[in-house]
Structures are given as structure tokens and as C-alpha cells.
XYZ file of C-alpha atoms in Angstrom:
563
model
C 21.312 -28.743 3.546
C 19.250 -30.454 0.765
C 16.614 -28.603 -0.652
C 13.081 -29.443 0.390
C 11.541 -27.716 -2.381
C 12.844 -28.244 -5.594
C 12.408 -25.729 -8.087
C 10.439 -28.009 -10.853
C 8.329 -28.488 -7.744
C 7.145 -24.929 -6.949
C 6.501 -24.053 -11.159
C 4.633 -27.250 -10.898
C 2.914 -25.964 -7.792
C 2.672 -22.320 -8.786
C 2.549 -21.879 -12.135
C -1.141 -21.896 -12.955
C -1.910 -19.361 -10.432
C 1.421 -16.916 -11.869
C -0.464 -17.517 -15.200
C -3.907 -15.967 -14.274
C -2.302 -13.270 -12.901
C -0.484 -12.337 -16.025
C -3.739 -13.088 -17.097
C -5.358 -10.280 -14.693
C -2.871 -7.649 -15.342
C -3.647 -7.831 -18.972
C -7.074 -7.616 -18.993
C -7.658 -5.912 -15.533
C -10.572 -7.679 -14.869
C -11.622 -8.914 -11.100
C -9.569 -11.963 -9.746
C -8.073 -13.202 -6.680
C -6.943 -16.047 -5.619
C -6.826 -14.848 -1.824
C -10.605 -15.372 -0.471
C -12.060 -12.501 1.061
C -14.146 -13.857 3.917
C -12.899 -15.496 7.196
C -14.760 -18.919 6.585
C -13.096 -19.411 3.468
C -9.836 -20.545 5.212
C -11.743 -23.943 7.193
C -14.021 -24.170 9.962
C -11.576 -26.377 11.481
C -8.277 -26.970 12.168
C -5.135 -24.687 11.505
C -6.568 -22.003 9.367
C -9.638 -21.032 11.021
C -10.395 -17.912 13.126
C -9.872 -19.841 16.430
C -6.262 -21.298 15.335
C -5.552 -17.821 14.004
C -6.386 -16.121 17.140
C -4.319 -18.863 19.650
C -1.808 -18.381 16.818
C -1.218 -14.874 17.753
C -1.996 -15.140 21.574
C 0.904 -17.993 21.429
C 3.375 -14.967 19.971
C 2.090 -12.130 23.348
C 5.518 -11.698 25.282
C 7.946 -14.031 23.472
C 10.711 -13.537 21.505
C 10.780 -14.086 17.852
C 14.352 -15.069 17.476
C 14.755 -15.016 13.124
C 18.533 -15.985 13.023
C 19.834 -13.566 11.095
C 23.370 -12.412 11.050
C 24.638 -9.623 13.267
C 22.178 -10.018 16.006
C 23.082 -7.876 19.032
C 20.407 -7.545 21.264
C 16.309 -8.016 21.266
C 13.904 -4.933 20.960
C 10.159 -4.489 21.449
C 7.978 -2.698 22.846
C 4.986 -2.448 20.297
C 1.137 -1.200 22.529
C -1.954 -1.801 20.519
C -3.818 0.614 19.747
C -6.611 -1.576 21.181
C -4.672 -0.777 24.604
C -2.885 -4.249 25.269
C 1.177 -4.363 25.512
C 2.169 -7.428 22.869
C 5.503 -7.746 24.268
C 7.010 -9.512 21.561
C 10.966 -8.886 21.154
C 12.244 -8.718 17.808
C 16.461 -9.169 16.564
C 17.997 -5.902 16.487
C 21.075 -6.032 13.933
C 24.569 -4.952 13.803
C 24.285 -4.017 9.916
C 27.798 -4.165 9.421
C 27.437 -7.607 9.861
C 24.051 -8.283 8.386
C 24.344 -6.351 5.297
C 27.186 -8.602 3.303
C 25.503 -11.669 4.727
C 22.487 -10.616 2.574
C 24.223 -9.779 -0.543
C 26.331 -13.133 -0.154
C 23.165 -15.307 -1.044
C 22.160 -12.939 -3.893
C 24.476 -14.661 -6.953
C 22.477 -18.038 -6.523
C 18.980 -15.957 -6.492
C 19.966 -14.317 -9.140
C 21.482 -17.190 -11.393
C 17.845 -19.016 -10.604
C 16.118 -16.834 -13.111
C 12.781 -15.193 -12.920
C 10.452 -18.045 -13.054
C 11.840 -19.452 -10.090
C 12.041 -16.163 -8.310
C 8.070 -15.897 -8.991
C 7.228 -19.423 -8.126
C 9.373 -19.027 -4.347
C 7.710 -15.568 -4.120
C 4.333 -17.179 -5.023
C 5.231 -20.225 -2.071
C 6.066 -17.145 0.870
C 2.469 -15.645 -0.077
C 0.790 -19.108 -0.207
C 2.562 -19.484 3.651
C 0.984 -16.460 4.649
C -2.280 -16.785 2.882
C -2.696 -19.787 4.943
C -2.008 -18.013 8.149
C -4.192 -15.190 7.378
C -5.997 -15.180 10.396
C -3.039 -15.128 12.556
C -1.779 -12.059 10.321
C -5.071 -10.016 10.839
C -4.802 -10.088 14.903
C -0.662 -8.830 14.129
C -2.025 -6.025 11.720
C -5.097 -5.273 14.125
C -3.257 -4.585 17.440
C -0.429 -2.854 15.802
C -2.967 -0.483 13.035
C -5.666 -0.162 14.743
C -7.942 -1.379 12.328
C -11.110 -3.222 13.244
C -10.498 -7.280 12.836
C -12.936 -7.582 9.679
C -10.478 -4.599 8.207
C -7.607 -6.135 8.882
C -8.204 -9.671 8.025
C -8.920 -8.188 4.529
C -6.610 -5.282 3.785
C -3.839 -6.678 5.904
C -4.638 -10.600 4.728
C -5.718 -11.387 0.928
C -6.015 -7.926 -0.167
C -2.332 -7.226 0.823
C -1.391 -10.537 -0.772
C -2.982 -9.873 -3.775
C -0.764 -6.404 -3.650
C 2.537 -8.563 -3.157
C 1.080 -11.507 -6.189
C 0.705 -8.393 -8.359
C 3.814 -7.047 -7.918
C 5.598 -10.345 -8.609
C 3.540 -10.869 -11.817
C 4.754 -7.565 -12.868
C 8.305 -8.161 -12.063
C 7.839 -11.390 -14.665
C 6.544 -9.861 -17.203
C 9.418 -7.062 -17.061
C 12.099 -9.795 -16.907
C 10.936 -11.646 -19.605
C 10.489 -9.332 -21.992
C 14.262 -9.589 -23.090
C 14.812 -12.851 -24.270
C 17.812 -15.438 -22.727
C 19.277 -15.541 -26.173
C 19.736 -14.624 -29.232
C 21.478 -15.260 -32.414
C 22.659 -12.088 -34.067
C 23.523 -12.531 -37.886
C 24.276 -9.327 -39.606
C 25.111 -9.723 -43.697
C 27.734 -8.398 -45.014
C 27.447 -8.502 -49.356
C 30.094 -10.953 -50.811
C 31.764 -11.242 -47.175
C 31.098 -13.634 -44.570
C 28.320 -12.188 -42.266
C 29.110 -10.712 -38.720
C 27.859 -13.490 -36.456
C 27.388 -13.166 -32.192
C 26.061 -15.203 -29.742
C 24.148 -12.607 -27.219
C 23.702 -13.870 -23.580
C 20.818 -11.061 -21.397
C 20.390 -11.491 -17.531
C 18.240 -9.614 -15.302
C 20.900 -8.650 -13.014
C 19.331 -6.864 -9.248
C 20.755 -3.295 -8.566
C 21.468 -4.644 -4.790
C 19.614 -4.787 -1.372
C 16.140 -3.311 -1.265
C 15.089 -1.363 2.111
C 11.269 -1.462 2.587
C 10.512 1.283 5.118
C 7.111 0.134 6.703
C 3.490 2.415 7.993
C 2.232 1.889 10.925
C -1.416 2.237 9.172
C -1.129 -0.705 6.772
C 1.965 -2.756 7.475
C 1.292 -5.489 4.849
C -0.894 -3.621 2.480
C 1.602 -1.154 1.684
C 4.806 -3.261 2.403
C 4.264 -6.020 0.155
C 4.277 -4.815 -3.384
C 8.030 -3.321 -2.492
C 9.138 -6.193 -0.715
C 8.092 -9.004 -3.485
C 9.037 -6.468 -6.829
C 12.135 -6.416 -4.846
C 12.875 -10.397 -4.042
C 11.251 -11.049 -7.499
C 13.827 -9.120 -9.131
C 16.530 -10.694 -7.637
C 17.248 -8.471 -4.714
C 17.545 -9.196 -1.130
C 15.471 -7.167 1.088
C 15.751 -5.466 4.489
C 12.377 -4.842 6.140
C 12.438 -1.973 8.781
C 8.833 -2.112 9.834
C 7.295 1.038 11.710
C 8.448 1.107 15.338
C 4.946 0.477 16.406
C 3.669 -1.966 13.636
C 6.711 -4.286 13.593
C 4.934 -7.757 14.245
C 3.092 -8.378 10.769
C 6.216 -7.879 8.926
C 8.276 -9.987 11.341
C 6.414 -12.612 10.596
C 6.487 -11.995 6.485
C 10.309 -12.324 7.360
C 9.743 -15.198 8.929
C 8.227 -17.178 6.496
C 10.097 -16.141 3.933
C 13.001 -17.235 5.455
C 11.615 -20.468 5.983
C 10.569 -20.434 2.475
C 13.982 -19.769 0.531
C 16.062 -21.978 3.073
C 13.668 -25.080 1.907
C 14.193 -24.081 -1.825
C 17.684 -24.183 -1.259
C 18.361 -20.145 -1.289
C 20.065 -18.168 1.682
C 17.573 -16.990 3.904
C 19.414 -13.821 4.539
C 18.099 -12.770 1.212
C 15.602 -11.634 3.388
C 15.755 -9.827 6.646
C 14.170 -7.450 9.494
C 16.162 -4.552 10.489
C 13.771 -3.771 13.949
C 14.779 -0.288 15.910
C 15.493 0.553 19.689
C 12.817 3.509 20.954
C 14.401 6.688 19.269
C 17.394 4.765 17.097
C 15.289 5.944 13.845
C 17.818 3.977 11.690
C 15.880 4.712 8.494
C 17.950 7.727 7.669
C 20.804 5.529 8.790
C 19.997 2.917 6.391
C 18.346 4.510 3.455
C 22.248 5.945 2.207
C 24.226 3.016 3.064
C 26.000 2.131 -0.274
C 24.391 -1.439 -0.147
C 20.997 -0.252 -0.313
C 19.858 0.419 -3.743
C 16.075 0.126 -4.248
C 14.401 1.583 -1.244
C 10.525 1.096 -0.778
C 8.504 4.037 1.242
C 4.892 5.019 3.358
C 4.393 7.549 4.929
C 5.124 11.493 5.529
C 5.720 13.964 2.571
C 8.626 15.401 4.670
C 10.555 12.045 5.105
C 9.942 11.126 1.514
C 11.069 14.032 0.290
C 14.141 13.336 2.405
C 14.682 10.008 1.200
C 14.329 11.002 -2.796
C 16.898 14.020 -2.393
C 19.568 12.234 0.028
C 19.428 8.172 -1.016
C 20.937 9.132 -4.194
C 22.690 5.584 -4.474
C 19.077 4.082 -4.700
C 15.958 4.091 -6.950
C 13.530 5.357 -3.923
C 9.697 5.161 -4.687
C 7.507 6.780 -2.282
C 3.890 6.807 -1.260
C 3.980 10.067 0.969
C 0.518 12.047 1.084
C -1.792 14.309 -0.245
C -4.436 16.436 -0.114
C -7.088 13.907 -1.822
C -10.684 16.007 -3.162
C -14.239 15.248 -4.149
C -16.323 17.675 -6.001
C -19.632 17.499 -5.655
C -21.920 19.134 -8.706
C -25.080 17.768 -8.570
C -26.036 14.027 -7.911
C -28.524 11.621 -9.743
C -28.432 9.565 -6.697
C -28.558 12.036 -3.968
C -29.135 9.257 -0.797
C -26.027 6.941 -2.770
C -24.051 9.683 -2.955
C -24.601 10.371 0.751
C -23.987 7.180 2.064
C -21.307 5.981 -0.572
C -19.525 9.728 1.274
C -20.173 9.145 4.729
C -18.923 5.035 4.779
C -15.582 6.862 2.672
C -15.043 9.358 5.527
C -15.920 7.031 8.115
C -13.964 3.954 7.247
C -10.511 3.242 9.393
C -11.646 6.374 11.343
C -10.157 7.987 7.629
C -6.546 7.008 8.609
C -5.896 5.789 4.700
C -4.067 7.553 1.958
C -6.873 7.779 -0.158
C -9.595 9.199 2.002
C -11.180 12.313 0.860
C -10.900 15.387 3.022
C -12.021 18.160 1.249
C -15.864 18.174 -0.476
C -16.024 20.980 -3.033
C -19.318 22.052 -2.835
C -20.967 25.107 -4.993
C -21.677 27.852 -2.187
C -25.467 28.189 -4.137
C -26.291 24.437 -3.605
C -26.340 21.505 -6.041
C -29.019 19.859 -8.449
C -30.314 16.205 -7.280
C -32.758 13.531 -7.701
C -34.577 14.936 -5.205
C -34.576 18.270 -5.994
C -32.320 21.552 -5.386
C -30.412 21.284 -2.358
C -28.734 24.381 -0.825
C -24.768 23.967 0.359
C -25.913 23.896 4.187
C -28.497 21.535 3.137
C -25.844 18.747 1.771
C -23.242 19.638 4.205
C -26.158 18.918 7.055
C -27.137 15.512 5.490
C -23.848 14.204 4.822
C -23.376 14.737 7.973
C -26.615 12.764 9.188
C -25.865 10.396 7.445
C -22.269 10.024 9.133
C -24.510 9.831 11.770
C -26.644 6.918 11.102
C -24.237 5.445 9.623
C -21.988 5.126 13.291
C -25.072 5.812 15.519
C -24.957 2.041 16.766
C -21.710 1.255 18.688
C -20.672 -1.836 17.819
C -21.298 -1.177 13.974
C -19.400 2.127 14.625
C -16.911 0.038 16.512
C -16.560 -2.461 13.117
C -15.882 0.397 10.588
C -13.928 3.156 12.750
C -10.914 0.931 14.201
C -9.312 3.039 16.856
C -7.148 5.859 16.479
C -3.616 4.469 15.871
C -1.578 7.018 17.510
C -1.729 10.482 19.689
C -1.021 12.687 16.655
C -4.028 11.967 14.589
C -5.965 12.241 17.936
C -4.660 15.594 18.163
C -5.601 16.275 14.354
C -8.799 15.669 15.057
C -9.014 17.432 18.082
C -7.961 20.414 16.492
C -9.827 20.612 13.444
C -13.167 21.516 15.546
C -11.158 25.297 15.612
C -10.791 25.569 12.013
C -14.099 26.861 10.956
C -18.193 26.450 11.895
C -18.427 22.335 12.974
C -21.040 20.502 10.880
C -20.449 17.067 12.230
C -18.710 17.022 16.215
C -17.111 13.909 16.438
C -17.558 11.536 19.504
C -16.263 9.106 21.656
C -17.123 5.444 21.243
C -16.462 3.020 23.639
C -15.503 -0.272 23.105
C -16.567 -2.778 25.453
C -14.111 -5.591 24.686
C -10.795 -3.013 24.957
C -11.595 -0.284 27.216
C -8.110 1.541 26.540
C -9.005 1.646 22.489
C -9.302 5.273 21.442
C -11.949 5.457 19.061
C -13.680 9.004 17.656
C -16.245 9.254 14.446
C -15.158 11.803 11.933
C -15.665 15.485 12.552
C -16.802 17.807 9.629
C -15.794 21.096 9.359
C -17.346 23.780 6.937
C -15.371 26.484 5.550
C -15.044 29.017 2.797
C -12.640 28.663 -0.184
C -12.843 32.797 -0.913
C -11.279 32.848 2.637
C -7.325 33.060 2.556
C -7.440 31.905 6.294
C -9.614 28.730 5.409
C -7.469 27.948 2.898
C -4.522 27.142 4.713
C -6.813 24.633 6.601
C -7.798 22.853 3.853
C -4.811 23.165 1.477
C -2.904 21.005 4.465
C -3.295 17.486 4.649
C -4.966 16.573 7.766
C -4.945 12.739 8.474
C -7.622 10.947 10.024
C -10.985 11.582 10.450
C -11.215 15.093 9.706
C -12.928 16.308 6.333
C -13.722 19.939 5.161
C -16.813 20.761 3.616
C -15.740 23.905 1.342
C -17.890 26.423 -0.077
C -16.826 27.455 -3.642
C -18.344 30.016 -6.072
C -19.450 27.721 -8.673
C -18.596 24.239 -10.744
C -15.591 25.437 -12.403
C -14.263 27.450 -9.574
C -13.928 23.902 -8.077
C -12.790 22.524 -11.284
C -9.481 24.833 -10.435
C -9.330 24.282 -7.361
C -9.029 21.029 -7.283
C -6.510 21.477 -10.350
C -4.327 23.589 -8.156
C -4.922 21.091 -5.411
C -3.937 17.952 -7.191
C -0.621 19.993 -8.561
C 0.622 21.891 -5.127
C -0.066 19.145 -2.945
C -1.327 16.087 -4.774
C -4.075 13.717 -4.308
C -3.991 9.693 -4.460
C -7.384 9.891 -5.068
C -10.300 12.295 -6.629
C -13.891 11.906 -6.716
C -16.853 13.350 -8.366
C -20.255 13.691 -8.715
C -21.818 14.907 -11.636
C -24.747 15.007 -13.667
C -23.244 17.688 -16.515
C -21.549 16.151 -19.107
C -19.425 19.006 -19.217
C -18.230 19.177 -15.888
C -17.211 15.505 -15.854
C -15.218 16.219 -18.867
C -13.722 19.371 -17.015
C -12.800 16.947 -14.391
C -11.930 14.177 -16.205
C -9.558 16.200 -18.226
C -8.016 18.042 -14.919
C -7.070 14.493 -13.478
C -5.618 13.525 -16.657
C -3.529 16.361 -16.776
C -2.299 16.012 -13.295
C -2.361 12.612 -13.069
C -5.145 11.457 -10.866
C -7.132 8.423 -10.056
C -10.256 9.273 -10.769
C -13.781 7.765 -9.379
C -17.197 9.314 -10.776
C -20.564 9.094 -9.471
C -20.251 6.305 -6.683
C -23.107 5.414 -5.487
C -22.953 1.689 -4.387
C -20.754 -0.954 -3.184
C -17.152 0.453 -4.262
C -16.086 3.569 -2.750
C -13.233 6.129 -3.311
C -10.667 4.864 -0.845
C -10.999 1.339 -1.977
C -8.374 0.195 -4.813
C -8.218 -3.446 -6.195
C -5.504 -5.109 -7.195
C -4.943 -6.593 -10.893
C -6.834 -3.885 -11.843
C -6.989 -0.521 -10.074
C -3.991 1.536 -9.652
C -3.052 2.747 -6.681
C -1.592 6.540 -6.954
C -0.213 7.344 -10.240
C 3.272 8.596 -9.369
C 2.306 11.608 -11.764
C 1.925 14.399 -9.020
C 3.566 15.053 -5.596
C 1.719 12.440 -3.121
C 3.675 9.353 -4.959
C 6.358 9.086 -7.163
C 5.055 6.083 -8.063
C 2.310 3.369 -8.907
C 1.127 0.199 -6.890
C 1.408 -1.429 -9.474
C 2.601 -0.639 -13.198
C 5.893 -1.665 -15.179
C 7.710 0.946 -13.934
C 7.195 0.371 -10.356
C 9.530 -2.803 -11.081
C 11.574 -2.312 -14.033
C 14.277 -0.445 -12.737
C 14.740 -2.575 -9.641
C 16.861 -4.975 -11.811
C 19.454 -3.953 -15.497
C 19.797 -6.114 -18.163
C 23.645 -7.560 -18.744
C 24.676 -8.725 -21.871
C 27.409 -11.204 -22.731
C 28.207 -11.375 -26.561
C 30.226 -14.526 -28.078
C 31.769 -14.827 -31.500
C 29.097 -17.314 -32.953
């Protein structure tokens, strides 16, 4: 078949927005071409909120047949966590089969150099930019996030993610040039002359290995690095998140069979209930970039046993803000509570423990006593979530029974500052949603320690009582080291102490926020500009996004002629 997209079409198309993101990388100043609000994409017609939503009510209980290779059956079975059955099947492969049908395509992708790579990429993110609203009911009812949430995270702010990575994956390509003459003197002899030939060359099939928290967010920077690179790439979404990324797959089929590239370059591998093929997958020989969220345990798995494969993995961590003494006492307070509240604090990067000095702190508004914060914070948690429906808007619903049972069991782990409670939401009665529950306890206390030195994910935060500032200037050292952190916070008015801290998370390699007070907060990370983990202590082994989260997804191969 003819292409319909020809590749002087797409740089045509694409080039100017590849170009300010180089642009944005550089300077890592705010851009985005991905608009943040829902009336940005038409109050008419196909890429409005209405469309979107009778978009994804079309998908409920049909089967999204990709035509891949190897198909040998359908599989399904995704519930919201909003409490509705989707019922959408998905192709389950025979991988035998699939996996040489993807490599077959990849000699033409990678013959097509990086430029055209980019521009194709930069067409399958365009396709699902304009679908955003359509992608933000998928990532909803599989995540659990409330619809504002997910039409950002899981719509431009997940794009941007995958537009970053592919601007990163051009820069690394390019760096080496096509060719190059190579003249070498030699005194009264002729010189040595060579023609040299370099080509980014892909290391094989990349294996994204999806969340169920943030589907696109997290699965697009691997996925495009990947495809950018030259690689095909198998996408086995979470067994309870699988729609968004089915229908990433989807249109980037489409995409690459209209540019004239073999869809199979891309592919979903989706699982029966209890197949847990990612072990199965993750040390096939063919698979040699794998992409991974989610557990510490699994992704310690994966970077011990894929040894055939560069793995990065976002896996977790124990993520801290120490609080000094504040210059903004009521920003600091609501800057925490909308952190520990947001996504019902089911995100890598919210904090869970608040090192607090045990004699109080020094504020604005005078000295406040460590009950004292621990007691406002926690009002205004309450404030914050004491209407419903706003509560409703920021918390999401719980996405599955283990963090429900988290969070039910943190109340036992020391004296309860902030209970949490049930919400109910009116337009899905089966939702599970809770506000976050505080917990106070002592860092002196070997038996409190082993609460808070464990990662507890969702909405559970420990308020910990420490002897003074640079008691929690170590801890938080020996935090960031034994367990990690993809985020740190602090708020200081001692020059001194932000230097201790500062100097701690550049030691351990941190990401480090000071002093929030406004409209940014601690669990928030832009793209172009912010990095997300550092993949310089245990709760990532790498960056989202940096050089080296895409330079070793492809080699360089030389060819040298006799000039």
C-alpha cells in the first residue's frame, strides 16, 4: 500500500514544533504545545468534551480488534474504579508469532533516520492530542483519577512526557554526524584517507510495562524514546488500566501504516486474569530495552534477571519534607495539605513523611509548637476536602483494594491527627473514595520507625517528631539513601539549614523543592523542564527525561571506506 503520509510531508508538518522543543530542553523554560484546559480542544465538533465522552461510551463492551500478528483469543475484563465494568476485549498474543513480526518492520524504521522517526512520533502524539478528551474518560475509569486530573496528567501533560522524550532521542542521534571524511597526514607519504559511514542502529524490541496509576503519564516517555530510536515496542499495559494504552497502540498503528512503516513496529501484549506475562516477557531474547512503573520488588526483579536488556525503572520511595520554620506559615499549610490530598496521594512523588522538630518551628505568625502544626495541617486537610464535590474533584477514588487497606491500617501505627473519611460520590455510588489520614509518630522510637521508613502508598502521611533541624537533616539523608525519594521538600527560613538540605539532596541525588507556598506543589513535575526522579538513589534508576534515559536505547555502527 502507498503511503499516505510522505515523509517530506510530516518534517513539513512537524518540524517547527520538534524545533521548540529542542528549544525547551535547552533552556528549560515553560512550553507546551498540548493546551491544558478542556475548551482549548473546540466547543464543537470532534474534539470537544461531548465527542470525547460518546467517544469513549462508543468503546463500553466492544472489542478493539488491533490486527496484530499472533492473535489467539480476546481478553478483558478491566472495572473502574468509579464502579462501572468497561467491558472492552483487547488481542491477546501468541508471542512466538508476534515477536519476529515486530522486528521484521524494524530495518525500514531504522534506515528512515531520526528526523523521520521524530516527525511520525510527533504525528501519533498529534492523533492523540486531538482525542484528548476521549483519552481522559480511558485514564479516568481505569486510574481512578478525577476527570479534570486525568484530562491533564493522562492528556497534554503525558504528551508533553512522550514530545520530550522524542526531542531527546534527536538530539542523542544527531550528535554523531552521517559522515565524515577522515584524512590523516602522513610526512612525504600519501595521507591515510577513509570514508566513515555512523547509523543509529536500535538494540531491538522495547517492552513498556504499564501502572495502573498513570497509564499514559508514565508510559509514554518509554514508549516514544523507544520508537524514536528505532525500536519497535510491545506495550503490556497494567491488567486493570489496559484501555488508554490500547488506544496509543492504536493510533500508532494507524500512524506508521499511513507513513508507509509496518505497524507491527508497535504492539499491545494484553494478559488473561493471573497470566502475569511480564516476567515472561521481560527475558525473552528479543526484548532489549524494557520500560518500568511500579513496585520496588518487581523492579528489582526486572534489573537483576532481564540481563539481555537495558531496564530503567521508576519503582518507589519513601519521598520526605522537612519542615524548619516557615515565612509563609498559611502557604505552607495549604501548598501541604492540596500535596497530600491530591489523587487521594496515589503518585510517586507524594510526600509521606513531615519532619517536624519535636520543640515546634519558627513562623510568620509566631512560634508554633509540633502538635500545633501537626493540628493545622491537618485543618487545613480539612477545609481543604470539607465540601464533597470539591473533595470529590481532587481525591479521585481509590484505585484498588490494597491502598484501601494501606490506609486502613495506618490509623494503628501511632496517635491519629487527621481520621480519614468516606466521601460519597453522587454520580458513581460504587467509587471508593477516602481523604488522607495523618498519623503522628516519634522518630526516637525504633517501633515508629519501621512505620515510616516503609513506603506506604496512598493517602497516608506521617507527621514525625524529631529532636531538632539537623537530626532531620540525617534523617532524611539516611532516608533518601536506604529507601530513596522521587521527591524532597523543605521549608526553611535558615540559610543554613537550606544549605544542609540542599547539599544532602545533592549528595543523594534528589529533586529538590524549597519553600512552596503557591501554585506549584511538590508532586507536580513539568516537562521540558523539571526532572522527574533522578535515577541517582534507589526509587529510579533513571530520569524522565535526560540524555541518558535515551542514549543507550540505540549504538552507533560505523562503516569505513577507502576514500
Amino acid at each position: 500500500m502507498a503511503a499516505e503520509l510522505t515523509a517530506h510531508e510530516l518534517i513539513a508538518k512537524h518540524r517547527p514544533t520538534l524545533d521548540q522543543a529542542l528549544e525547551a530542553i535547552r533552556t528549560r523554560a515553560y512550553w507546551s504545545p498540548h493546551p491544558e484546559h478542556p475548551k482549548a480542544y473546540g466547543e464543537h465538533g470532534s474534539l470537544d468534551m461531548a465527542a470525547g465522552k460518546a467517544a469513549f461510551d462508543a468503546l463500553l463492551g466492544t472489542r478493539l480488534d488491533l490486527g496484530q500478528p499472533g492473535t489467539d483469543g480476546f481478553v478483558g475484563g478491566e472495572v473502574s474504579p468509579y464502579g462501572i465494568e468497561l467491558g472492552v476485549e483487547y488481542p491477546h498474543a501468541d508471542v512466538d508469532v508476534l515477536l519476529p513480526a515486530m522486528k521484521a518492520g524494524q530495518k525500514a524504521w531504522r534506515d528512515a533516520g531520526a528526523e523521520t522517526r521524530a516527525v511520525v512520533c510527533l504525528e501519533i502524539l498529534k492523533r492523540i492530542s486531538d482525542r484528548t478528551h476521549e483519552f481522559a474518560h480511558a485514564v479516568m475509569h481505569t486510574s481512578g483519577q478525577a476527570f479534570m486530573m486525568a484530562f491533564q496528567a493522562g492528556g497534554p501533560h503525558a504528551q508533553d512526557r512522550g514530545l520530550e522524550a522524542v526531542a531527546y532521542a534527536y538530539v542523542e542521534q544527531v550528535r554523531t554526524p552521517d559522515t565524515a571524511e577522515w584524512i590523516k597526514p602522513q610526512g612525504k607519504r600519501d595521507p591515510l584517507a577513509l570514508t566513515k559511514q555512523f547509523t543509529p542502529v536500535p538494540r531491538g524490541i522495547g517492552l513498556v510495562i504499564g501502572c495502573n496509576t498513570f497509564p499514559t503519564w508514565n508510559g509514554y516517555p518509554g514508549l516514544f524514546a523507544s520508537l524514536a530510536t528505532g525500536n519497535a515496542v510491545l506495550v503490556k499495559p497494567h491488567p486493570r488500566a489496559v484501555l488508554p494504552l490500547a488506544l496509543t497502540v492504536q493510533v500508532a498503528r494507524d500512524v506508521l501504516a499511513e507513513a508507509g512503516f509496518d505497524p507491527n513496529l508497535v504492539a499491545l501484549a494484553a494478559e488473561r486474569p493471573g497470566e502475569c506475562i511480564a516476567k515472561t516477557l521481560a527475558t525473552r531474547p528479543e526484548i532489549r530495552v524494557i520500560d518500568y512503573t511500579g513496585s520496588t520488588q518487581f523492579g528489582d526483579w526486572l534489573e537483576a534477571n532481564a540481563r539481555q536488556a537495558q531496564v530503567y525503572t521508576e519503582k518507589a520511595g519513601v519521598n520526605t519534607v522537612l519542615v524548619e520554620s516557615a515565612g509563609d506559615y498559611k502557604g505552607m499549610l495549604s501548598n501541604l495539605a492540596f500535596s497530600l490530598s491530591l489523587y487521594s496521594g496515589q503518585m510517586c512523588t507524594t510526600p509521606q513523611n513531615l519532619l517536624i522538630p519535636r520543640d515546634g518551628i519558627r513562623t510568620d505568625e509566631g512560634p508554633k509548637t509540633f502538635d500545633e502544626v501537626v493540628s493545622d495541617l491537618a485543618r487545613s486537610v480539612e477545609g481543604l476536602l470539607g465540601d464533597d464535590a470539591r473533595a470529590n474533584a481532587l481525591l479521585g477514588a481509590i484505585v484498588n483494594p490494597d491502598v484501601k487497606a494501606r490506609l486502613e491500617a495506618a490509623a494503628g501505627l501511632g496517635e491519629v491527627a487527621l481520621a480519614s473519611r468516606e466521601v460519597a460520590n453522587p454520580e458513581f455510588p460504587g467509587a471508593v473514595v477516602r481523604t488522607p489520614v495523618i498519623v503522628k509518630l516519634d522518630g526516637a522510637k525504633p517501633d515508629d520507625e519501621a512505620a515510616y521508613m516503609s513506603e506506604c502508598f496512598g493517602p497516608v502521611s506521617f507527621a514525625v517528631a524529631v529532636d531538632s533541624a539537623s537530626d532531620a537533616v540525617e534523617l532524611l539523608r539516611r532516608t533518601i539513601r536506604e529507601k530513596g525519594a522521587m521527591t524532597v521538600g523543605a521549608y526553611t527560613t535558615d540559610e543554613e539549614v537550606e544549605q544542609a538540605v540542599q547539599e544532602v539532596c545533592l549528595e543523594e541525588a534528589a529533586q529538590l523543592s524549597l519553600n512552596l507556598v503557591g501554585g506549584v506543589y511538590v508532586n507536580q513535575t513539568a516537562a521540558f523542564s523539571d526532572f522527574h526522579g533522578s535515577g541517582g538513589n534507589p526509587a529510579a534508576n533513571s530520569a524522565l527525561c535526560d540524555g541518558a534515559f535515551v542514549a543507550n536505547r540505540f549504538r552507533v555502527v560505523e562503516v569505513r571506506r577507502e576514500a
